[in-house]
Amino acid sequence: MSGKAYLSVSAEVKAALAAGKAVVALESTIITHGMPYPQNLEMARDVEDVVRATGAVPATITIMDGRLCVGVSGEDLERLAQEGHKAAKASRRDVAALLASGEMAGTTVATTMQIAALAGIKVFATGGIGGVHRGAEESFDISADLEELGRTPVAVICAGAKSILDIGKTLEVLETNGVPVLGFGTDQFPAFWARESGFGVDHRFDDAEGVAHMLAIQSDLGMGGVLIVNPIPEADAWEASAIEGFITQALADAEAKGIKGKAATPFLLQRIFELTGGKSLASNIALVKNNARVAGEIAVALAERTTPKQPAVKFI
Ligand code: PSU
Ligand code: MN
């Protein structure tokens, strides 16, 4: 039996994949652990609409009822959003155990990539990736997202990484894992709420067609994932210095409470939400939508490269 036996792909996503149409995978840890209810549900629905507006089909990915779900119904999305932190947070190591128990889970970037690849989806939009945590030289806390990007052939569109992480070390590990980092209309690696981090990207692309061309070559070479970083829209961005104080405070609170491991990222996100009086959430939602739009455009450009619009001429 192959891993595909555990997939439940929605009729809409199945039809789009069979026809070679554009599909964009969306993760669900951002729903369960990244934002509070009901904003998480509203965000999940809006992001699907943004993908549709580009002509691509959204495929929200989750683990539920012992299945790897690709494309979830409105009802299931509601269940997941309401469950919030009570749902599991599924990293790569958790997948088999969660399929065995039937527990509901939000899938992280790593796990969403794994499931997307199994379903044949090549493009995935999220908010920010996990990375190397500050102080990782002591804690060894490096997100499984970085390893997955090295091995799984899915393009991930994000707004960079939060500066709750050590961005310099995160970029070093991405390089070690052979992950190309493409700036979408930028030379800078963005820091999630801030458009700039002081670190550069490996290569810059200014349009979706250019990215699709690169992705097609990456795929021909049989290589792994690609990270495409898309800065938060200017209107919703923060100055790095304005958010740094909240980040330092959140990190100090995590340390004082002894929060570690898989609880670290959700705790820090929640704490920054509280410290900014909820303002960080509005920016977070804006950047996810912006990534969904760019991912949709890239998926459409990729589908146009690989699927001829006219049926091929037959020689008789
Ligand atoms: N960063 C965010 N928001 C998120 C996450 C990261 O700004 O919701 C989630 C993503 O699902 C990511 C995961 O894959 O946290 C990383 O968790 P960890 O650091 O435990 O690997
Ligand atoms: Mn971790």
Coordinates of C-alpha atoms and ligand atoms in Angstrom, one line a residue:
M1 CA 0.0 0.0 0.0
S2 CA 1.3 3.5 -0.7
G3 CA 0.8 6.7 1.2
K4 CA -1.7 7.7 -1.5
A5 CA -4.1 5.2 0.1
Y6 CA -4.6 7.7 3.0
L7 CA -5.4 10.6 0.8
S8 CA -9.0 12.1 0.7
V9 CA -8.9 14.6 -2.1
S10 CA -12.1 16.7 -2.6
A11 CA -13.9 16.3 -5.9
E12 CA -13.0 19.9 -7.0
V13 CA -9.3 19.4 -6.4
K14 CA -9.3 16.0 -8.0
A15 CA -10.9 17.3 -11.1
A16 CA -8.5 20.3 -11.3
L17 CA -5.4 18.0 -10.9
A18 CA -6.7 15.5 -13.5
A19 CA -7.2 18.4 -16.0
G20 CA -3.7 19.8 -15.3
K21 CA -5.3 23.0 -13.9
A22 CA -3.6 25.3 -11.3
V23 CA -4.0 24.2 -7.7
V24 CA -2.6 25.9 -4.6
A25 CA -2.1 24.0 -1.3
L26 CA -2.9 25.9 2.0
E27 CA -1.7 24.8 5.4
S28 CA -3.9 24.4 8.5
T29 CA -1.6 25.0 11.6
I30 CA -2.1 28.6 10.8
I31 CA -5.8 27.9 11.4
T32 CA -5.5 25.8 14.5
H33 CA -2.5 27.3 16.2
G34 CA -1.6 30.5 14.4
M35 CA -4.7 32.6 15.0
P36 CA -7.7 32.8 17.4
Y37 CA -11.3 31.8 16.5
P38 CA -13.3 33.2 14.7
Q39 CA -10.6 35.3 12.8
N40 CA -8.9 32.0 11.8
L41 CA -12.0 30.7 10.1
E42 CA -12.7 34.0 8.3
M43 CA -9.0 34.1 7.2
A44 CA -9.2 30.5 5.9
R45 CA -12.3 31.3 3.8
D46 CA -10.9 34.6 2.5
V47 CA -7.6 33.0 1.5
E48 CA -9.5 30.3 -0.5
D49 CA -11.4 33.1 -2.3
V50 CA -8.2 35.0 -3.1
V51 CA -6.8 31.8 -4.7
R52 CA -10.0 31.3 -6.7
A53 CA -9.8 34.9 -8.0
T54 CA -6.5 34.1 -9.7
G55 CA -8.1 31.2 -11.5
A56 CA -6.5 28.5 -9.4
V57 CA -8.2 26.0 -7.1
P58 CA -7.5 26.2 -3.4
A59 CA -6.6 22.9 -1.5
T60 CA -6.6 23.4 2.2
I61 CA -4.8 20.5 3.8
T62 CA -5.4 18.9 7.2
I63 CA -5.4 15.5 9.0
M64 CA -8.9 14.4 10.1
D65 CA -10.7 11.2 10.9
G66 CA -7.6 9.1 10.0
R67 CA -7.3 10.7 6.5
L68 CA -4.9 13.1 4.8
C69 CA -7.4 15.6 3.6
V70 CA -6.7 17.7 0.5
G71 CA -9.5 20.3 0.0
V72 CA -11.8 20.5 3.0
S73 CA -15.5 21.3 3.0
G74 CA -16.9 24.4 4.7
E75 CA -18.2 22.3 7.6
D76 CA -14.8 20.7 8.2
L77 CA -13.0 24.0 8.0
E78 CA -15.4 25.3 10.7
R79 CA -14.7 22.2 12.9
L80 CA -11.0 22.7 12.6
A81 CA -11.1 26.4 13.3
Q82 CA -13.3 25.9 16.4
E83 CA -11.0 23.1 17.7
G84 CA -8.0 25.6 17.6
H85 CA -5.2 24.7 20.1
K86 CA -7.2 21.5 21.1
A87 CA -6.3 20.0 17.7
A88 CA -2.9 18.5 17.3
K89 CA -0.1 20.3 15.5
A90 CA 1.1 17.8 12.9
S91 CA 4.8 17.9 12.0
R92 CA 6.3 15.2 9.8
R93 CA 7.0 12.9 12.7
D94 CA 3.3 13.0 13.9
V95 CA 1.6 12.0 10.7
A96 CA 1.4 8.2 11.1
A97 CA 0.4 8.4 14.7
L98 CA -2.4 10.8 13.9
L99 CA -3.7 8.7 11.1
A100 CA -3.7 5.8 13.6
S101 CA -5.6 7.7 16.3
G102 CA -8.0 9.6 14.0
E103 CA -7.2 12.8 15.9
M104 CA -7.8 16.2 14.2
A105 CA -4.7 18.2 13.4
G106 CA -3.5 21.3 11.8
T107 CA -0.6 20.5 9.4
T108 CA 2.6 22.6 9.6
V109 CA 4.5 23.8 6.5
A110 CA 6.6 20.5 6.5
T111 CA 3.6 18.2 6.7
T112 CA 1.5 20.3 4.3
M113 CA 4.4 20.0 1.7
Q114 CA 4.6 16.2 2.3
I115 CA 0.8 15.8 1.7
A116 CA 0.7 18.2 -1.2
A117 CA 3.5 16.3 -3.0
L118 CA 1.6 13.0 -2.4
A119 CA -1.5 14.5 -4.0
G120 CA 0.5 16.0 -7.0
I121 CA 0.3 19.7 -5.9
K122 CA 3.3 21.8 -6.7
V123 CA 2.5 25.2 -5.3
F124 CA 1.7 26.1 -1.6
A125 CA 1.0 29.4 0.1
T126 CA 1.5 30.1 3.8
G127 CA 2.2 33.1 6.1
G128 CA 5.7 32.4 7.5
I129 CA 7.9 29.3 7.6
G130 CA 9.4 27.8 10.7
G131 CA 13.1 28.1 11.1
V132 CA 16.1 28.2 13.4
H133 CA 15.1 29.6 16.7
R134 CA 17.1 32.2 18.5
G135 CA 19.4 30.4 20.9
A136 CA 19.3 27.2 18.8
E137 CA 22.9 26.6 19.7
E138 CA 21.6 25.6 23.1
S139 CA 18.1 24.4 22.4
F140 CA 18.7 22.7 19.0
D141 CA 15.2 24.0 18.1
I142 CA 15.3 24.0 14.3
S143 CA 11.9 23.6 12.5
A144 CA 11.3 20.5 10.4
D145 CA 10.1 22.9 7.7
L146 CA 13.8 23.5 6.7
E147 CA 14.5 19.8 6.2
E148 CA 11.3 19.3 4.3
L149 CA 12.0 22.2 1.9
G150 CA 15.3 20.4 1.0
R151 CA 13.7 17.1 0.1
T152 CA 10.1 17.7 -1.2
P153 CA 9.4 19.2 -4.6
V154 CA 6.9 21.9 -3.7
A155 CA 7.2 25.7 -4.1
V156 CA 6.3 27.5 -0.8
I157 CA 5.3 31.1 -1.0
C158 CA 5.7 33.0 2.3
A159 CA 6.4 36.4 3.7
G160 CA 9.8 35.2 5.0
A161 CA 10.3 34.2 8.6
K162 CA 9.4 36.0 11.8
S163 CA 12.2 37.6 13.7
I164 CA 11.2 35.4 16.7
L165 CA 13.6 33.2 14.7
D166 CA 17.3 33.8 14.0
I167 CA 17.0 34.7 10.3
G168 CA 20.7 34.5 9.5
K169 CA 20.9 31.0 10.9
T170 CA 17.7 30.0 9.1
L171 CA 19.2 31.1 5.8
E172 CA 22.4 29.1 6.5
V173 CA 20.4 25.9 7.1
L174 CA 18.3 26.5 3.9
E175 CA 21.6 26.8 2.0
T176 CA 22.9 23.6 3.6
N177 CA 19.7 21.8 2.6
G178 CA 20.0 23.1 -1.0
V179 CA 16.9 25.2 -0.9
P180 CA 16.8 28.1 -3.4
V181 CA 15.4 31.3 -1.9
L182 CA 13.7 33.5 -4.5
G183 CA 12.7 37.1 -3.7
F184 CA 9.4 37.9 -5.4
G185 CA 9.9 41.6 -6.5
T186 CA 12.6 42.0 -3.7
D187 CA 16.3 41.6 -3.1
Q188 CA 15.7 41.3 0.6
F189 CA 14.6 38.4 2.7
P190 CA 11.5 39.8 4.4
A191 CA 10.8 39.4 8.2
F192 CA 7.1 38.6 8.1
W193 CA 5.6 41.8 9.6
A194 CA 8.5 43.9 8.3
R195 CA 9.4 44.1 4.6
E196 CA 13.1 43.8 5.3
S197 CA 15.4 41.8 7.5
G198 CA 18.9 43.1 6.5
F199 CA 19.5 39.7 4.8
G200 CA 19.4 39.2 1.0
V201 CA 17.9 36.5 -1.2
D202 CA 19.8 34.2 -3.6
H203 CA 17.8 35.3 -6.7
R204 CA 15.2 37.8 -7.6
F205 CA 12.2 37.3 -9.8
D206 CA 9.7 40.0 -10.7
D207 CA 6.9 38.1 -12.2
A208 CA 5.0 34.8 -11.9
E209 CA 6.0 33.6 -15.4
G210 CA 9.7 33.9 -14.4
V211 CA 9.2 31.9 -11.2
A212 CA 7.2 29.2 -13.1
H213 CA 10.1 28.9 -15.6
M214 CA 12.6 28.4 -12.8
L215 CA 10.2 25.9 -11.1
A216 CA 9.9 23.9 -14.3
I217 CA 13.7 23.6 -14.5
Q218 CA 14.0 22.7 -10.8
S219 CA 11.5 19.9 -11.4
D220 CA 13.3 18.7 -14.6
L221 CA 16.5 18.5 -12.4
G222 CA 14.6 16.3 -9.9
M223 CA 15.5 18.7 -7.1
G224 CA 13.5 19.5 -3.9
G225 CA 11.5 22.5 -2.7
V226 CA 11.8 26.2 -3.5
L227 CA 11.2 29.0 -1.1
I228 CA 9.6 32.1 -2.6
V229 CA 9.5 35.1 -0.3
N230 CA 7.0 37.9 -0.9
P231 CA 7.1 40.9 1.4
I232 CA 4.0 42.0 3.3
P233 CA 2.1 44.8 1.5
E234 CA 3.4 48.3 2.4
A235 CA 0.1 49.4 3.9
D236 CA 0.2 46.6 6.5
A237 CA 3.9 46.5 7.2
W238 CA 5.7 47.4 10.5
E239 CA 9.1 48.9 11.0
A240 CA 11.4 46.1 12.2
S241 CA 12.3 48.3 15.2
A242 CA 8.6 48.7 16.2
I243 CA 8.0 45.0 16.5
E244 CA 11.3 44.0 18.0
G245 CA 10.3 45.1 21.5
F246 CA 7.2 42.9 21.4
I247 CA 9.3 39.9 20.2
T248 CA 11.9 40.3 22.9
Q249 CA 9.1 40.5 25.5
A250 CA 7.4 37.4 24.1
L251 CA 10.7 35.4 24.1
A252 CA 11.4 36.4 27.7
D253 CA 7.9 35.3 28.7
A254 CA 8.4 31.9 26.9
E255 CA 11.7 31.5 28.8
A256 CA 10.1 32.4 32.1
K257 CA 7.3 29.8 31.6
G258 CA 9.7 27.2 30.3
I259 CA 7.8 26.9 27.0
K260 CA 9.8 24.7 24.5
G261 CA 9.5 22.4 21.5
K262 CA 6.4 22.4 19.4
A263 CA 4.6 24.7 21.8
A264 CA 7.2 27.5 21.3
T265 CA 5.9 28.9 17.9
P266 CA 2.2 29.0 18.9
F267 CA 3.0 30.6 22.3
L268 CA 5.1 33.3 20.7
L269 CA 2.5 34.1 18.1
Q270 CA -0.3 34.3 20.7
R271 CA 1.9 36.5 23.0
I272 CA 2.8 38.9 20.2
F273 CA -0.9 39.2 19.3
E274 CA -1.7 40.1 22.9
L275 CA 1.2 42.6 23.2
T276 CA 0.3 44.4 20.0
G277 CA -3.3 44.7 21.1
G278 CA -4.4 42.4 18.2
K279 CA -2.7 44.6 15.6
S280 CA -0.2 41.9 14.6
L281 CA -3.2 39.7 13.5
A282 CA -4.5 42.2 10.9
S283 CA -1.0 42.4 9.4
N284 CA -0.7 38.6 9.5
I285 CA -4.0 38.1 7.7
A286 CA -3.0 40.7 5.0
L287 CA 0.3 39.0 4.3
V288 CA -1.3 35.5 4.0
K289 CA -3.8 36.9 1.4
N290 CA -1.0 38.5 -0.5
N291 CA 0.9 35.2 -0.6
A292 CA -2.2 33.4 -1.7
R293 CA -2.6 35.8 -4.6
V294 CA 1.0 35.4 -5.7
A295 CA 0.9 31.6 -5.3
G296 CA -2.3 31.5 -7.4
E297 CA -0.6 33.5 -10.2
I298 CA 2.5 31.2 -10.1
A299 CA 0.3 28.1 -10.1
V300 CA -1.6 29.4 -13.2
A301 CA 1.7 30.3 -15.0
L302 CA 3.0 26.8 -14.2
A303 CA -0.1 25.1 -15.4
E304 CA 0.0 27.1 -18.7
R305 CA 3.6 25.9 -19.3
T306 CA 2.8 22.3 -18.7
T307 CA -0.8 22.0 -20.1
P308 CA -1.3 23.1 -23.7
K309 CA -4.5 25.1 -24.1
Q310 CA -5.4 23.4 -27.4
P311 CA -5.6 19.7 -27.8
A312 CA -2.4 18.4 -29.5
V313 CA -2.7 18.0 -33.3
K314 CA -3.1 14.3 -34.2
F315 CA -1.3 12.9 -37.2
I316 CA -3.5 10.4 -39.1
Ligands
PSU1 N1 5.1 30.9 11.6 C1 4.1 31.7 11.6 N2 2.8 31.3 11.7 C2 2.6 30.0 11.8 C3 3.6 29.1 11.8 C4 4.9 29.5 11.7 O1 4.3 32.9 11.4 O2 1.4 29.6 12.0 C5 3.4 27.6 11.9 C6 3.6 26.9 10.5 O3 2.6 25.9 10.3 C7 5.0 26.4 10.6 C8 5.0 25.9 12.0 O4 5.2 25.3 9.7 O5 4.3 27.0 12.7 C9 6.4 25.7 12.5 O6 6.4 25.2 13.8 P1 7.8 24.7 14.4 O7 8.6 25.9 14.6 O8 7.4 24.0 15.7 O9 8.4 23.8 13.4
MN2 MN 10.6 23.5 16.9

